[in-house]
Tab-separated table of C-alpha atoms in Angstrom:
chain	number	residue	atom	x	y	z
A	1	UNK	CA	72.948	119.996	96.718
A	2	UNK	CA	73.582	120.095	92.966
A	3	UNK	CA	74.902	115.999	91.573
A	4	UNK	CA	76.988	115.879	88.779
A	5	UNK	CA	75.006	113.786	86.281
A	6	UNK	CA	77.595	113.060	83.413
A	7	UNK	CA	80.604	113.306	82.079
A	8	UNK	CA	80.476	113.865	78.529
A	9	UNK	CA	83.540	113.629	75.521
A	10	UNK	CA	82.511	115.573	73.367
A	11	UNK	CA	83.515	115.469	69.040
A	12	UNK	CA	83.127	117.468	66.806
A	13	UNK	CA	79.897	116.099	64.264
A	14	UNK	CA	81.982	115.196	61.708
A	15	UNK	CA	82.579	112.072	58.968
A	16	UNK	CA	85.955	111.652	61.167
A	17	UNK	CA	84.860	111.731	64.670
A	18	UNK	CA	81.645	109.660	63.694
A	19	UNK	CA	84.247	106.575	62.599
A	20	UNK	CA	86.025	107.691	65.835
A	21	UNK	CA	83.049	107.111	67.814
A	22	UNK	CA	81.864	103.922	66.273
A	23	UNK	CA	85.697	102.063	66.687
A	24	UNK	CA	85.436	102.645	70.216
A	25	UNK	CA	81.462	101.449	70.368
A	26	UNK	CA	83.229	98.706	68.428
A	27	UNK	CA	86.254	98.057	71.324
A	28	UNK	CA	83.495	98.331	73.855
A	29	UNK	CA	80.905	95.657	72.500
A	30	UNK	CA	81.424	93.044	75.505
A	31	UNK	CA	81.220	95.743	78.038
A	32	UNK	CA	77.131	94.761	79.416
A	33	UNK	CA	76.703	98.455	80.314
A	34	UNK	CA	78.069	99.987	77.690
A	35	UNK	CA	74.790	100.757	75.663
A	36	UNK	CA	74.254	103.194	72.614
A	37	UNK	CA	72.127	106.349	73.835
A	38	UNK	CA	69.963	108.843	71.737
A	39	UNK	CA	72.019	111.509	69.728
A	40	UNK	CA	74.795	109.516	68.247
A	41	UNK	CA	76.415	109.038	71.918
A	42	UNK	CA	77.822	106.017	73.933
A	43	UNK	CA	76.569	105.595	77.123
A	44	UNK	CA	78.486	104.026	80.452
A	45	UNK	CA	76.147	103.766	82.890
A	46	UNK	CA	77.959	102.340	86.304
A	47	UNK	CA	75.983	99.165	87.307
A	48	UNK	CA	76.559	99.073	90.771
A	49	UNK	CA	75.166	100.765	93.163
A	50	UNK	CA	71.767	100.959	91.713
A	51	UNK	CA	71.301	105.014	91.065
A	52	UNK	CA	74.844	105.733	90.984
A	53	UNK	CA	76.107	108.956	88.943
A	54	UNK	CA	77.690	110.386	87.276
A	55	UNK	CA	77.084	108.399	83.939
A	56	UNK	CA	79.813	108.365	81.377
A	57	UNK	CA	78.950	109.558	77.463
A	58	UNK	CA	81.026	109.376	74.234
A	59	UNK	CA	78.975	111.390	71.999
A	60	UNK	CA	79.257	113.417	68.876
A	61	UNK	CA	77.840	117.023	69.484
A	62	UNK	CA	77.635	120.899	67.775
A	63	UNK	CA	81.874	121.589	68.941
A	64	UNK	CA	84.416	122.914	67.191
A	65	UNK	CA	87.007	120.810	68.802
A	66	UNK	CA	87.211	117.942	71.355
A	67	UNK	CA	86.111	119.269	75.163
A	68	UNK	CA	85.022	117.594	78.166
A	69	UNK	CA	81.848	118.727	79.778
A	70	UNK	CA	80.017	118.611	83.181
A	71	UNK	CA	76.718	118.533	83.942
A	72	UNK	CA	76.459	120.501	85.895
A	73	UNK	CA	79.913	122.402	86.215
A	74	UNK	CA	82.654	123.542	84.405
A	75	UNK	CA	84.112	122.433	80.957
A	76	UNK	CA	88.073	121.535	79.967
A	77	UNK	CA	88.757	121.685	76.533
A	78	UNK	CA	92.265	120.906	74.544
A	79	UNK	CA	95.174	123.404	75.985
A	80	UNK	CA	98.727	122.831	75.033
A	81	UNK	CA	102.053	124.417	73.737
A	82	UNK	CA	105.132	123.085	72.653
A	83	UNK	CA	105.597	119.169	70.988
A	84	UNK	CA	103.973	116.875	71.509
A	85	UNK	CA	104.784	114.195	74.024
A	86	UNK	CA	106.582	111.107	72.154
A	87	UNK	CA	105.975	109.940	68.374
A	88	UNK	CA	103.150	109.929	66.528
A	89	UNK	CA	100.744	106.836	67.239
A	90	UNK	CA	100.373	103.904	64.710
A	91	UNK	CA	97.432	102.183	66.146
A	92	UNK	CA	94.144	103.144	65.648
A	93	UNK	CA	91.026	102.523	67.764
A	94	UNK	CA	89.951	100.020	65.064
A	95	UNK	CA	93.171	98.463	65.398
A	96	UNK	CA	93.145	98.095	68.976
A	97	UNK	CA	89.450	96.595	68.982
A	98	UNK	CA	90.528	93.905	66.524
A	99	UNK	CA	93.189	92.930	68.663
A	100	UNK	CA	91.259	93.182	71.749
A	101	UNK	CA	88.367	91.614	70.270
A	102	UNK	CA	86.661	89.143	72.909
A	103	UNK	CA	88.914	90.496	75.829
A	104	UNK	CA	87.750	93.927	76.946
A	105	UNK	CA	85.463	93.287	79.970
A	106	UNK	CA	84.906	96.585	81.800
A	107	UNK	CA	85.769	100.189	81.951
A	108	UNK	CA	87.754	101.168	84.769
A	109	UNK	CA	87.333	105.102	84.269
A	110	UNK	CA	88.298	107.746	81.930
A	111	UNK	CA	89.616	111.168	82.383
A	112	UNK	CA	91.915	113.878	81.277
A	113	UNK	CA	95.728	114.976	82.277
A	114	UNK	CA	95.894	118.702	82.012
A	115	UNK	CA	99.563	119.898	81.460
A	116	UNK	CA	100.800	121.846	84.574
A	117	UNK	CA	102.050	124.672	81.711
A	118	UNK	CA	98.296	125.577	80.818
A	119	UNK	CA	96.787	124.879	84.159
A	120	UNK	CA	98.552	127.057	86.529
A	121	UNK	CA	97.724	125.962	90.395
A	122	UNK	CA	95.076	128.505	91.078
A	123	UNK	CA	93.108	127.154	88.193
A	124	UNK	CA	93.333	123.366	89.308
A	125	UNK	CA	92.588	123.672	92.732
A	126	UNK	CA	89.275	125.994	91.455
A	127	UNK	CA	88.342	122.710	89.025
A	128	UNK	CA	88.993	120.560	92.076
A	129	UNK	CA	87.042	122.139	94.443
A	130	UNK	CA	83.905	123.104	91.653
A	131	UNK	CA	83.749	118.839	90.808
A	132	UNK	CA	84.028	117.584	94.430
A	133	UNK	CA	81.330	119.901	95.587
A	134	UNK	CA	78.596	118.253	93.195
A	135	UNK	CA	80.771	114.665	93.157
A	136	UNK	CA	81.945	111.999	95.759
A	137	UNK	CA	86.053	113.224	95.023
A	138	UNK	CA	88.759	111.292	96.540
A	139	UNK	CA	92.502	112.317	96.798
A	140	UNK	CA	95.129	109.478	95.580
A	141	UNK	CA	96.752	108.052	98.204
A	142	UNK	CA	100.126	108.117	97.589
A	143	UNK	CA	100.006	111.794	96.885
A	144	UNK	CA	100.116	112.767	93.530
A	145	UNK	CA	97.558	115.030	92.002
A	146	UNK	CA	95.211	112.268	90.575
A	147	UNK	CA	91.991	112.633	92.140
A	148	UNK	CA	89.430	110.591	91.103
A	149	UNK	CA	85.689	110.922	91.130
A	150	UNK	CA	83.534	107.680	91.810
A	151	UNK	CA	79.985	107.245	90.851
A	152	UNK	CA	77.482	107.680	93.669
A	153	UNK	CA	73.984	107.530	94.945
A	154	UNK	CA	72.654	110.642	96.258
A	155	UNK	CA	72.767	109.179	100.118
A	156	UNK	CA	76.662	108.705	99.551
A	157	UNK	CA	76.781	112.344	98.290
A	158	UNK	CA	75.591	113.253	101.144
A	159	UNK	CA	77.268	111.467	103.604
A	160	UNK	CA	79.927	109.143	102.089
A	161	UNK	CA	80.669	105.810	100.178
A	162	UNK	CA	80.503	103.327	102.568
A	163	UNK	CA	80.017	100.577	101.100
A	164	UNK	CA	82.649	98.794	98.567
A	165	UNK	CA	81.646	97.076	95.390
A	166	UNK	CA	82.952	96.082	91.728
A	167	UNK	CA	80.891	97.823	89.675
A	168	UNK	CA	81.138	101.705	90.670
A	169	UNK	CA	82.450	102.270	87.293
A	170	UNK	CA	83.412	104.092	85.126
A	171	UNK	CA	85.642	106.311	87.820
A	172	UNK	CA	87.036	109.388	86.434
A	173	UNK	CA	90.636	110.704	87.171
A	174	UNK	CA	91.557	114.797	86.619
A	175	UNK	CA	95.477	114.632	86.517
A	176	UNK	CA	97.283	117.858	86.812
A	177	UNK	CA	100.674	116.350	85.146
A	178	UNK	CA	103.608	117.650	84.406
A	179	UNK	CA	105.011	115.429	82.237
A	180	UNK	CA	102.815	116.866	79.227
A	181	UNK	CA	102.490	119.402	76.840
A	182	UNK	CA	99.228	119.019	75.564
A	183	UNK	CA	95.722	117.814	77.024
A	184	UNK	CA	95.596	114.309	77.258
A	185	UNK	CA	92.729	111.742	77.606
A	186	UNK	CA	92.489	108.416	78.893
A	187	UNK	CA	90.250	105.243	78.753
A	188	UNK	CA	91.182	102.577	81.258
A	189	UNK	CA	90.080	99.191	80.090
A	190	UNK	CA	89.702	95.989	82.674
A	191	UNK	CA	91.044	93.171	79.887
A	192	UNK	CA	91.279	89.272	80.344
A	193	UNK	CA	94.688	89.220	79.303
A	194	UNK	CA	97.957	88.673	81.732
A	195	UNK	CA	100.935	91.350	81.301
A	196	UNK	CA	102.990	89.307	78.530
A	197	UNK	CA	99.987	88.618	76.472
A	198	UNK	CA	99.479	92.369	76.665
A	199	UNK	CA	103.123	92.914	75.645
A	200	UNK	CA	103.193	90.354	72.871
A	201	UNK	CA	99.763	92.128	71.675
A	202	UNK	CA	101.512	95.712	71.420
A	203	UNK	CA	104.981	95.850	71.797
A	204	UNK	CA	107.118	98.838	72.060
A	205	UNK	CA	106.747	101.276	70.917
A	206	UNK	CA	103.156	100.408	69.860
A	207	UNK	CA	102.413	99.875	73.395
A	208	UNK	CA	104.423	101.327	76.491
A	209	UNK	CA	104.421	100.810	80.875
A	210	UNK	CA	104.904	103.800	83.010
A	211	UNK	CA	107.331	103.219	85.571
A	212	UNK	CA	105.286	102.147	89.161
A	213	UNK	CA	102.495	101.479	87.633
A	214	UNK	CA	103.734	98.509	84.930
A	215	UNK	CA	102.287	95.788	87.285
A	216	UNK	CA	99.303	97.265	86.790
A	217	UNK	CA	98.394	98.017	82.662
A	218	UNK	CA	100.081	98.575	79.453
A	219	UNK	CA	99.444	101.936	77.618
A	220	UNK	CA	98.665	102.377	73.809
A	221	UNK	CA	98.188	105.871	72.232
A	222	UNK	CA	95.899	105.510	69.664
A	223	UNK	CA	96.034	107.673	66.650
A	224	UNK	CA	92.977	109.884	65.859
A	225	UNK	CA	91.770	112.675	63.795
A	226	UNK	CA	92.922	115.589	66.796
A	227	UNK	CA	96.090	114.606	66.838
A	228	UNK	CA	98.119	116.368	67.913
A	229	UNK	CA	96.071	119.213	69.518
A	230	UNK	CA	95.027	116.108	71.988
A	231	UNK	CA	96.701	113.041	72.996
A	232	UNK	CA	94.385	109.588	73.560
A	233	UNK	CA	95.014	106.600	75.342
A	234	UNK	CA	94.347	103.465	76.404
A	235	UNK	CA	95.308	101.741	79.312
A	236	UNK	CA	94.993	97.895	79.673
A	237	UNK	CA	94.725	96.595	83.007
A	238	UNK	CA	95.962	93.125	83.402
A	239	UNK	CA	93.746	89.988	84.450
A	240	UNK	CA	92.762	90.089	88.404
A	241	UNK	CA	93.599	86.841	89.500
A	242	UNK	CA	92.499	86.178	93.298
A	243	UNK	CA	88.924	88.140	93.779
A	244	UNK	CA	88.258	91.588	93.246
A	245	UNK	CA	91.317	94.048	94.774
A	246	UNK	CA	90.210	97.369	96.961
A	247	UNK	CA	91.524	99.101	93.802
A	248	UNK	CA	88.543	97.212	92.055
A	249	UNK	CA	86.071	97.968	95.129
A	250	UNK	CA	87.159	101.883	95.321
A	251	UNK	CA	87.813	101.090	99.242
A	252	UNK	CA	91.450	102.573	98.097
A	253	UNK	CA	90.659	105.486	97.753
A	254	UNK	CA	87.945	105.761	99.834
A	255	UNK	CA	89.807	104.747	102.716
A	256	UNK	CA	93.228	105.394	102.166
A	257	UNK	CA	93.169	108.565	99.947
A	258	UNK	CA	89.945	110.218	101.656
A	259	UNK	CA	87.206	112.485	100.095
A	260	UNK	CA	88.111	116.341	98.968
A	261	UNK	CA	85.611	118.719	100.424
């Protein structure tokens, strides 16, 4: 049974992307396994459990444009048509590490929001059904189409997770959303910081909530040199106060949501 390995962002080798690359190694310096890897890349290898895959990259490489790649499987670059979604961004990454400085602890999980106007259905349930047969997939429980992929060892692969743990990070989420134009990326960042600090940090519009889901983190786009071909943000969860949440654990979506294939 083939494992996916990594996930890999992949920019363009240029001046631009290289100071793209080294804000976010910046924003990410308190993040223990956040480590720099050979090649001018970023690695994110999940700590917990011990072998789990697939690792997470950030990493400059030979493309003309910004694509996401997986080894092994299929590859999603940067579709769109029409405007983009909202007004330009006016904080950069090395903005948003200076004002995070000494607060980012972990990295939930990245991914990327394809717009339901370039990804017809055929086409995202083929991607769906190509990662969850080398990944451990789950469906989101409340329905929408946000699957999310969380690291594994090759025993869970094979069977199932089983057991729940902070630390099975970074996730990754494939969003098939219809509320943009253009291809979309996301970093979800585990902060220190409770909802108002986050608000008095980056208020509107510099930051943003998305309505369900403001008890939960505080969005900034960040401006960047793709823009706007390809939309990044960041999401800041809030402080967990009380122990670690099944949302922290994965037993969510383990449980609740249930594996795809």
């Amino acid at each position: 049974m083939d494992r996916l390995d990594e996930i890999a962002f992949r920019l363009p080798r240029t001046p631009a992307a290289r100071t793209f690359l080294d804000q976010v190694r910046t924003l990410l310096a308190d993040v223990p396994y956040a480590v720099d890897g050979p090649a001018e890349r970023l690695v994110l290898t999940p700590p917990r459990p011990d072998g789990a895959r697939p690792v997470t990259t950030i990493r400059l490489a030979d493309v003309p444009v910004p694509v996401v790649t997986f080894d092994p499987g299929p590859s999603l670059g940067v579709e769109g048509a029409g405007p983009p979604a909202g007004p330009a961004p006016t904080v950069d990454v090395a903005e948003l590490a200076r004002r995070l400085a000494g607060h980012v602890r972990r990295v939930d999980h990245t991914g990327v929001n394809l717009p339901t106007g370039t990804t017809s259905p055929e086409a995202w349930r083929g991607l769906v059904r190509a990662l969850a047969a080398t990944s451990t997939m789950y469906r989101y429980p409340t329905g929408e189409e946000w699957p999310f992929i969380l690291p594994s060892t090759p025993a869970e692969l094979r069977a199932d997770i089983r057991s729940f743990v902070v630390g099975r990070e970074p996730r990754f989420e494939l969003v098939h959303d219809a509320w943009r134009h253009r291809t979309e990326w996301q970093f979800a960042l585990w902060t220190d910081l409770t909802r108002t600090e986050l608000a008095e940090l980056f208020p509107e519009p510099e930051g943003l909530t998305f309505p369900g889901l403001d008890d939960i983190f505080r969005v900034v786009p960040v401006r960047h040199p793709w823009w706007p071909e390809l939309g990044i943000r960041f999401d800041l969860c809030y402080r967990v106060v009380g122990g670690p949440s099944d949302w922290e654990t994965g037993e969510w979506l383990v449980t609740a949501g249930g594996r795809i294939g």
